[in-house]
CSV table of C-alpha atoms in Angstrom, one decimal:
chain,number,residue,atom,x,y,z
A,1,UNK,CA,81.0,-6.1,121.8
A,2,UNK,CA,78.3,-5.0,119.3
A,3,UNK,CA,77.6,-1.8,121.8
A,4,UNK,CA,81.5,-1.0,121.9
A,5,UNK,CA,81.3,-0.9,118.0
A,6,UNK,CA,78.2,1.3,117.6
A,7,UNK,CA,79.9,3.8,120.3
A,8,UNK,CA,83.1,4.1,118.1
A,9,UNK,CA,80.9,4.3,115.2
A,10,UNK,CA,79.0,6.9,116.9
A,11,UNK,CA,82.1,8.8,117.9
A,12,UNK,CA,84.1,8.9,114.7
A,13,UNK,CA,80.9,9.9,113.1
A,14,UNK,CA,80.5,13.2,115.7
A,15,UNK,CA,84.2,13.9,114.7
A,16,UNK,CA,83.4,13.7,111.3
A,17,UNK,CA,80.3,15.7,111.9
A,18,UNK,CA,82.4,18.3,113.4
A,19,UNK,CA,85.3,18.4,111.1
A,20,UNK,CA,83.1,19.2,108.6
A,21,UNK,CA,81.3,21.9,110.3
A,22,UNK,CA,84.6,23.7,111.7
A,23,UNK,CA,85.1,23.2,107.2
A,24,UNK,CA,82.0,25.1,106.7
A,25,UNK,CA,82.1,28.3,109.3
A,26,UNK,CA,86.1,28.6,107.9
A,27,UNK,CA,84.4,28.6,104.2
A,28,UNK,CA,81.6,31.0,105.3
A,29,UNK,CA,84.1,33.5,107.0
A,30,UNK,CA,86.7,33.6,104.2
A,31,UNK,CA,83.2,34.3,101.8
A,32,UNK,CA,82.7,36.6,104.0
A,33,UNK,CA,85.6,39.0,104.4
A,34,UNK,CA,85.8,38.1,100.4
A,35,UNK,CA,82.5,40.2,99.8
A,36,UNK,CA,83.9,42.8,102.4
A,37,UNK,CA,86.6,43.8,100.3
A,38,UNK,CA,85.2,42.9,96.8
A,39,UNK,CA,84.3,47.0,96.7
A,40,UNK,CA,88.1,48.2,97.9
A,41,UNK,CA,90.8,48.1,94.6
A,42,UNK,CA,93.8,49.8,93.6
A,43,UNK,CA,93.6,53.5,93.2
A,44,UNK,CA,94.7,53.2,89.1
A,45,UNK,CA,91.6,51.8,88.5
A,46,UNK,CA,89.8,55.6,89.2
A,47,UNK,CA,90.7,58.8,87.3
A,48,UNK,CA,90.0,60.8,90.0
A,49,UNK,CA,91.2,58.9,93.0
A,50,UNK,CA,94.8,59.0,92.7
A,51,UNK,CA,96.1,60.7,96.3
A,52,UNK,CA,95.9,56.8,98.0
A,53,UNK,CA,96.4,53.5,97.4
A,54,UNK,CA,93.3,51.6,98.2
A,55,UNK,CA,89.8,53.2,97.1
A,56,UNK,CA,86.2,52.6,97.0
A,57,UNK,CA,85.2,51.1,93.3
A,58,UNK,CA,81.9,50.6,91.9
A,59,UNK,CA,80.1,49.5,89.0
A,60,UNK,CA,78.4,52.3,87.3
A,61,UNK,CA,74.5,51.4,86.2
A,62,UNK,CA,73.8,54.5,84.1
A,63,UNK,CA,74.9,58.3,83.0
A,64,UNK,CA,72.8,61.1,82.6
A,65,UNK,CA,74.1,65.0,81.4
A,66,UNK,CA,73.0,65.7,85.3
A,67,UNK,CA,74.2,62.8,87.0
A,68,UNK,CA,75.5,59.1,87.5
A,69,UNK,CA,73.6,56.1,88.9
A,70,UNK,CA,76.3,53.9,90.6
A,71,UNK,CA,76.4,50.5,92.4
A,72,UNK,CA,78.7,50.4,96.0
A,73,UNK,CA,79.4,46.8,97.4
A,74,UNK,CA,79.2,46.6,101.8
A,75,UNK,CA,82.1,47.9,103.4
A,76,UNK,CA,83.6,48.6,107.0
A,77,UNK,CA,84.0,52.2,108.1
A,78,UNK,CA,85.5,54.0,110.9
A,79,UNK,CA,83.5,57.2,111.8
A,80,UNK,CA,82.5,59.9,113.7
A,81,UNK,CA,80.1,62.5,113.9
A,82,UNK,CA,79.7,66.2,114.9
A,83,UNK,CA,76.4,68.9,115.1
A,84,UNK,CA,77.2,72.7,113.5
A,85,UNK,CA,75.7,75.6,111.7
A,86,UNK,CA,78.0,74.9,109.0
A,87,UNK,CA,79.7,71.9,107.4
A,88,UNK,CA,83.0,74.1,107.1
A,89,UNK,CA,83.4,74.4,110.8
A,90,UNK,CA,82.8,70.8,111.6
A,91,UNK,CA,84.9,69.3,108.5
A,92,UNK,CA,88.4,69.8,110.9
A,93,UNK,CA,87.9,68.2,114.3
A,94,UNK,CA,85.9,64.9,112.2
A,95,UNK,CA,89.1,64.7,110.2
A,96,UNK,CA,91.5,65.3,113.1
A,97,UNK,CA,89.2,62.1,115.4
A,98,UNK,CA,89.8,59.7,112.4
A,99,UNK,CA,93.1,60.8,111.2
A,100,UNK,CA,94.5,60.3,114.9
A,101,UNK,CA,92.5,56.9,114.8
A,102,UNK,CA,94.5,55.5,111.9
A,103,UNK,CA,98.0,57.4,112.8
A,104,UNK,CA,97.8,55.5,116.1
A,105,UNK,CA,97.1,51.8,114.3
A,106,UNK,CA,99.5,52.5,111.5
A,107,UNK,CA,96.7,52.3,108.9
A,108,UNK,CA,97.3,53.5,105.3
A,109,UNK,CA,94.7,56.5,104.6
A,110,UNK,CA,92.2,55.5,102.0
A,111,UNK,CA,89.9,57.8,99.4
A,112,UNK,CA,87.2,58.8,99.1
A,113,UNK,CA,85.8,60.6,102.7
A,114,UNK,CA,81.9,60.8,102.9
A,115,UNK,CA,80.1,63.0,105.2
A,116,UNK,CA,76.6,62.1,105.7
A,117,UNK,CA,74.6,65.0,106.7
A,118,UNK,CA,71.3,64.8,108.4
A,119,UNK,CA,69.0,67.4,107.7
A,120,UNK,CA,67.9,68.8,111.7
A,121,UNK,CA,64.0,68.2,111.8
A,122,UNK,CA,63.2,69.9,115.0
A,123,UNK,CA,61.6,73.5,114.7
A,124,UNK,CA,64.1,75.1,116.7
A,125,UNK,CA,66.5,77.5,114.7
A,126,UNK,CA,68.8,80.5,115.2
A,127,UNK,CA,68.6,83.3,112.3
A,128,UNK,CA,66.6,80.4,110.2
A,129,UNK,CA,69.6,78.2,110.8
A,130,UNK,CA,69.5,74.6,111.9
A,131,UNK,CA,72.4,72.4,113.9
A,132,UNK,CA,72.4,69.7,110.8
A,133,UNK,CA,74.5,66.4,112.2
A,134,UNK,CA,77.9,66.1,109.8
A,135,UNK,CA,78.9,61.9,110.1
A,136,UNK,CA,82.3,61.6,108.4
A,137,UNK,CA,83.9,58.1,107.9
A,138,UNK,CA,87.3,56.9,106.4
A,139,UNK,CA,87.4,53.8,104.3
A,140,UNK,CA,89.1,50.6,106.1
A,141,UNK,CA,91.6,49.6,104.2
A,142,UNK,CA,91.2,46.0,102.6
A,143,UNK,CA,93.6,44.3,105.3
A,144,UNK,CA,91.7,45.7,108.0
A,145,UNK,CA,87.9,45.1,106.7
A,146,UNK,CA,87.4,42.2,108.6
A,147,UNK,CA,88.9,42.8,112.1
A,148,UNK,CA,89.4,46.8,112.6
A,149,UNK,CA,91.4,47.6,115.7
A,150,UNK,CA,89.4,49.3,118.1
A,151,UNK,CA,89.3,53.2,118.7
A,152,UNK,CA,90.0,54.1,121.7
A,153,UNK,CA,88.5,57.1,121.2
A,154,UNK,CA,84.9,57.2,122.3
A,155,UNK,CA,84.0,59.7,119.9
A,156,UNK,CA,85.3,57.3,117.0
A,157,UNK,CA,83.2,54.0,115.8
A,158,UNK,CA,83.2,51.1,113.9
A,159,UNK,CA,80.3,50.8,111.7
A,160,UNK,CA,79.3,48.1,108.4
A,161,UNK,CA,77.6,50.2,105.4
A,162,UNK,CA,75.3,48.0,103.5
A,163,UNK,CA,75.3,47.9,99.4
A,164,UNK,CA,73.4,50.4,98.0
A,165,UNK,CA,73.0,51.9,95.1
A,166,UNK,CA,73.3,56.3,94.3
A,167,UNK,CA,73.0,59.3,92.7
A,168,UNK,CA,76.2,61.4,91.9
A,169,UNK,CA,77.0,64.6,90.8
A,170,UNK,CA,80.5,65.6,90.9
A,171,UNK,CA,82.2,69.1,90.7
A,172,UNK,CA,85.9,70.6,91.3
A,173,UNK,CA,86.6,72.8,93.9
A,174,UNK,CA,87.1,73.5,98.1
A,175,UNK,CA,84.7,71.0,99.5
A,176,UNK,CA,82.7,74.2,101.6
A,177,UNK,CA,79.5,74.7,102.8
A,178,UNK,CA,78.4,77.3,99.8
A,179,UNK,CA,79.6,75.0,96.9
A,180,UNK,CA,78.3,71.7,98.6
A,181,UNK,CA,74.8,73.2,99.0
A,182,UNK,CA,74.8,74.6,95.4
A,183,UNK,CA,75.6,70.9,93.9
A,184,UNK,CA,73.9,69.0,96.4
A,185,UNK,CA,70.0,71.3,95.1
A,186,UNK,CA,71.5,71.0,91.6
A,187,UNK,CA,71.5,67.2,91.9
A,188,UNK,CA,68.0,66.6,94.1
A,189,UNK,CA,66.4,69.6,91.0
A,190,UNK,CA,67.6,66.8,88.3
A,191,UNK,CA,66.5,64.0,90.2
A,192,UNK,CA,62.8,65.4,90.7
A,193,UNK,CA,62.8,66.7,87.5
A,194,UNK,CA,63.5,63.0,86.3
A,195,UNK,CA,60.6,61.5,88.8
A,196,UNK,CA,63.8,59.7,91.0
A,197,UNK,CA,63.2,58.1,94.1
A,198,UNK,CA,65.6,58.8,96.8
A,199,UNK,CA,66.6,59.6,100.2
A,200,UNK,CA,65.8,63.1,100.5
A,201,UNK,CA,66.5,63.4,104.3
A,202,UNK,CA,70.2,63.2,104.7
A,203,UNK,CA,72.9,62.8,101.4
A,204,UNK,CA,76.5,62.6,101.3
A,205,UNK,CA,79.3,65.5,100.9
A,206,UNK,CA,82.2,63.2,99.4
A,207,UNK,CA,86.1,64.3,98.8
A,208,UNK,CA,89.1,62.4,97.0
A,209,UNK,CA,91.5,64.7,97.8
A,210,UNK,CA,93.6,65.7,101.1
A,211,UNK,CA,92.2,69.0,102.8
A,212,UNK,CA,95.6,70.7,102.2
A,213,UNK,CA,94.7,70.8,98.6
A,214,UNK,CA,93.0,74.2,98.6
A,215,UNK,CA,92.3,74.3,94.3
A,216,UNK,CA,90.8,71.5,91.8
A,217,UNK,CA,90.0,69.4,94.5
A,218,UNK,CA,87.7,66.5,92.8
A,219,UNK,CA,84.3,65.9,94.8
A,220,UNK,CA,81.2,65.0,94.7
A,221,UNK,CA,77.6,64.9,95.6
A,222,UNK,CA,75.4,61.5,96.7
A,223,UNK,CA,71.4,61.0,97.5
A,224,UNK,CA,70.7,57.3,98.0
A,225,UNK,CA,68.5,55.5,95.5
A,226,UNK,CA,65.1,53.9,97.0
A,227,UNK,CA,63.8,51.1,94.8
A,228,UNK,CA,64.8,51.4,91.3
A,229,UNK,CA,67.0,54.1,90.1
A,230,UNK,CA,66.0,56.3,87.2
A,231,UNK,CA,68.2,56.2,84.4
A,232,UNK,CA,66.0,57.8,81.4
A,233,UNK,CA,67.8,59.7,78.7
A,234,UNK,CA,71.2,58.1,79.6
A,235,UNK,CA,74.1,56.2,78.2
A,236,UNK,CA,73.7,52.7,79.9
A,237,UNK,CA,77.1,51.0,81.1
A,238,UNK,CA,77.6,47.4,80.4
């Protein structure tokens, strides 16, 4: 009798063990895809991001008359990427890979569009020019952070961006290779003139706007911050 009590005991307890831990990995989860889209708001909340409905916010650290320091939460991205002479020629078929991956899902298109580009390190060259490798990725949109449907394009990925925090320099006009290149040394000039830290090995070509928009298209220029960013001279945000 006393053994048949001690196993219910026992069992009830294992429930009870288990009840709570099924608690616990539900908690976890929703914490989770909580912090996931913490970083993706409504587009009023950005001057300049106003052709979407969901965009990427931030909290901005600092301000400098040559750039801003800003603060990006972790967020899900679908990209893809593409090796060229020039960013101009592989801009179209990186937007045409994601735009069919979202048309095909249904998904709402989100701002802004970041192109990492990765500086070619090999010695090989044509005319002095290297293949540099252009990574473009569209924001998920906040319903779709946790559990993106899968591309079935192989050329198209999922991929998790972690926080970080960068340097921006914005400017108006096409998003080209010329312009890019001009506010992309004008930025990394400021920064080592400042005594920055950052990622000089790759930065970011970012755009707001649709590529139909030929004129005053808003974008803007990002080098990733390595330890603590430099914010001397600035107007500090609270």
């Amino acid at each position: 009798m006393l053994w048949t009590r001690l196993s219910i005991q026992l069992q009830k307890h294992r429930t009870q063990h288990s009840a709570m831990m099924i608690y616990i990995s539900g908690l976890v989860g929703f914490l989770l895809v909580l912090t996931a889209e913490a970083r993706i708001g409504s587009s009023s909340e950005l001057d300049f991001c106003s052709e979407t409905e969901q965009c990427l916010l931030f909290d901005s650290i600092c301000k400098t008359d040559g750039y801003e320091v800003r603060d990006y939460g972790n967020v899900t991205w679908v990209w893809t990427e593409e090796k060229s002479y020039f960013m101009d020629f592989a801009i179209y078929p990186l937007f045409r890979r994601l735009f069919n991956y979202i048309r095909d899902f249904g998904i709402e298109m989100t701002a802004p569009v970041i192109i990492n580009i990765a500086e070619d390190k090999s010695s090989f060259s044509i005319f002095g020019m290297k293949k540099n490798t252009y990574t473009m990725s569209f924001l998920m949109p906040a319903e779709h952070q946790a559990n993106p449907p899968r591309p079935n394009d192989r050329k198209v990925k999922i991929g998790h961006m972690d926080a970080m925090k960068v340097y921006v320099r914005s400017y108006k006009g096409l998003m080209s290779s010329f312009l890019y290149k001009g506010e992309a040394d004008a930025l990394s000039s400021d920064l080592d003139s400042a005594g920055a830290n950052y990622e000089k090995d790759h930065n970011y070509a970012v755009g707001y706007n649709s590529p139909k928009k030929m004129f005053d298209s808003y974008n803007e220029v990002w080098y990733v911050v390595n330890g603590e960013p430099v914010c001397s001279s600035s107007e500090e945000m609270g």
